[in-house]
Amino acid sequence: MRLRALLDTDALGLRLLGGEDELDRGVRGVMTTDLRDPSRYLSGGELVLTGLAWRRNAADSEPFVRILVQAQVAALAAGEAELGAVPDDLVIACARHRLPLFAVHESVAFATITEHVVRQVSGERAGDLAAVVDRHRRMMTSGPAGGGPDVVLDLLGSDLDLRAWVLSPAGRLIAGPKDTAPGLPADVCAKLAAEHLAAVRTGRRGPHRVTLGSPTYSLFPIHSGGPSPQGSRDVRETVLSDWLLAVEADAGDWPAERLDLLQGVTQLIAVERDRRDAARTVRRRLAQEVLELVQTGAAPAEIAARLRVAAPVLLPGLGAAPLWQVVVARVEWADGGLDGGPIAQSLLEEILVDPLATGPEPSDRIAVAHTGDEAIALVPLPAVSSEPETGILADLLLESVRGPLSAGLDDDGRVTLGVSASVHSAEGLRGALEEARHARRVAAARPGRVCAAGHQELASHVLLLPFVPDDVRRAFTARLLDPLRDYDRRHRAELIPTLEAFLDCDGSWTRCATRLHLHVNTLRYRVGRIEQLTSRDLSRLEDKLDFFLALRMS
């Protein structure tokens, strides 16, 4: 609003004492103060209200006005109740610094002026933001992306003083305000996502209001493209994949205009979400092609060629050949009326991103296909020889998503996940796929709405059971011996022969060193390297047995 508009409002009781040429200045807010130096509380554009308690003598006016001018306030309004009139020294100081000065009649409370200014400024900001949102919507639907959710959240903060965040259904922070205030902790994100999914499943209309401690949050669903889940579409098709907008405010008493504005904001973010979903088409196609080759028993050389094509897309700029990991998911509903494959595919694309990582970019390195009722993710990992257990761990993955997803599944759905070990080459992918599927079957045998199991839980004795597929046995062997074979190939270190001799000698250092014609210290170095590469301990009976089985099965 403009300063001139204040004079046109009789109820405010303002009288202009100076600054006629500056009445077109804009007012961005209002502040009441009697501090001699209020600069720390000023950000520029305010109408400053003062009762003049800071003034002890005429010399105080000049430094006070100078501070306001340096803070770039819009104007000063001084109350007449304390002194009966605004002192001349203040009028002169304001004129010298070209700061508009108003006198406030003693019958008018500062609260009346504050309420009027806040109401006018808020209404104008909402109108300005609505225009900006509409402009961005047109840009994003007809041309290149307009900067993503961050741009919209910045507009909400700067124009409506609303802090807001975009969250995934699993509680991952996708975007937030770019300010210095503390962000949303991971546990708060998870609780908000759980409350939102529970509200959606019960059919409550948004926004959903949630109080966590002192702040109240209003949760707005961000629907992906297609018919609204509140319409003819089954809500279960999108409840596990749609984003949500969490606003730190209670929308219960908002006027319809502001609610409409926030709905426009969610539609704008949805446009960007749909654009990014469309960009996943290439990664999905790569995953589908590799999966078909693996399942049809294609030659490893052909699979390796497809992986070489996929690696630059999934890991741009990576020089070394990556490791690969497979994650299998299945979403099942009690009535069996929905195709779980596409739902599981969208879900994996969300939950395989680290919940503590902000931004959607990490999801660009995940390729997910679906076949039948299951989704299969091909996850590339940078090759780090010193960290043989690098990659996704089933228990950590489960811990991060169990709460929110359980709320979204309500009492009629289940999600089960299986995670393979990482493999070094195309030869190991078929075994990794079967290993992930078998791990998922182990998870499915457990109670709970959301369950996961990893390759670590496929213990050695399980491999002796006749129903375990041969591919799982090959995956177990590859996981233990491939790092040693790769090391032997690069360094001619003979770790595999050393391991065989060490086990044949029942772990005797002296007998093994004699058989291999080595010094005992050289043998200890080789065994230490074996333990480092495999994260196993050859002094433990269990690990000795695992190596024994792996060598026999190879």
Coordinates of C-alpha atoms in Angstrom, one line a residue, residues 170 384 430 499 522 527:
A170 CA 7.8 -41.3 2.9
V384 CA 34.6 -48.2 -3.6
R430 CA 20.7 -62.4 -12.5
L499 CA 42.3 -68.7 1.1
T522 CA 53.4 -62.5 4.1
V527 CA 44.7 -63.0 5.0

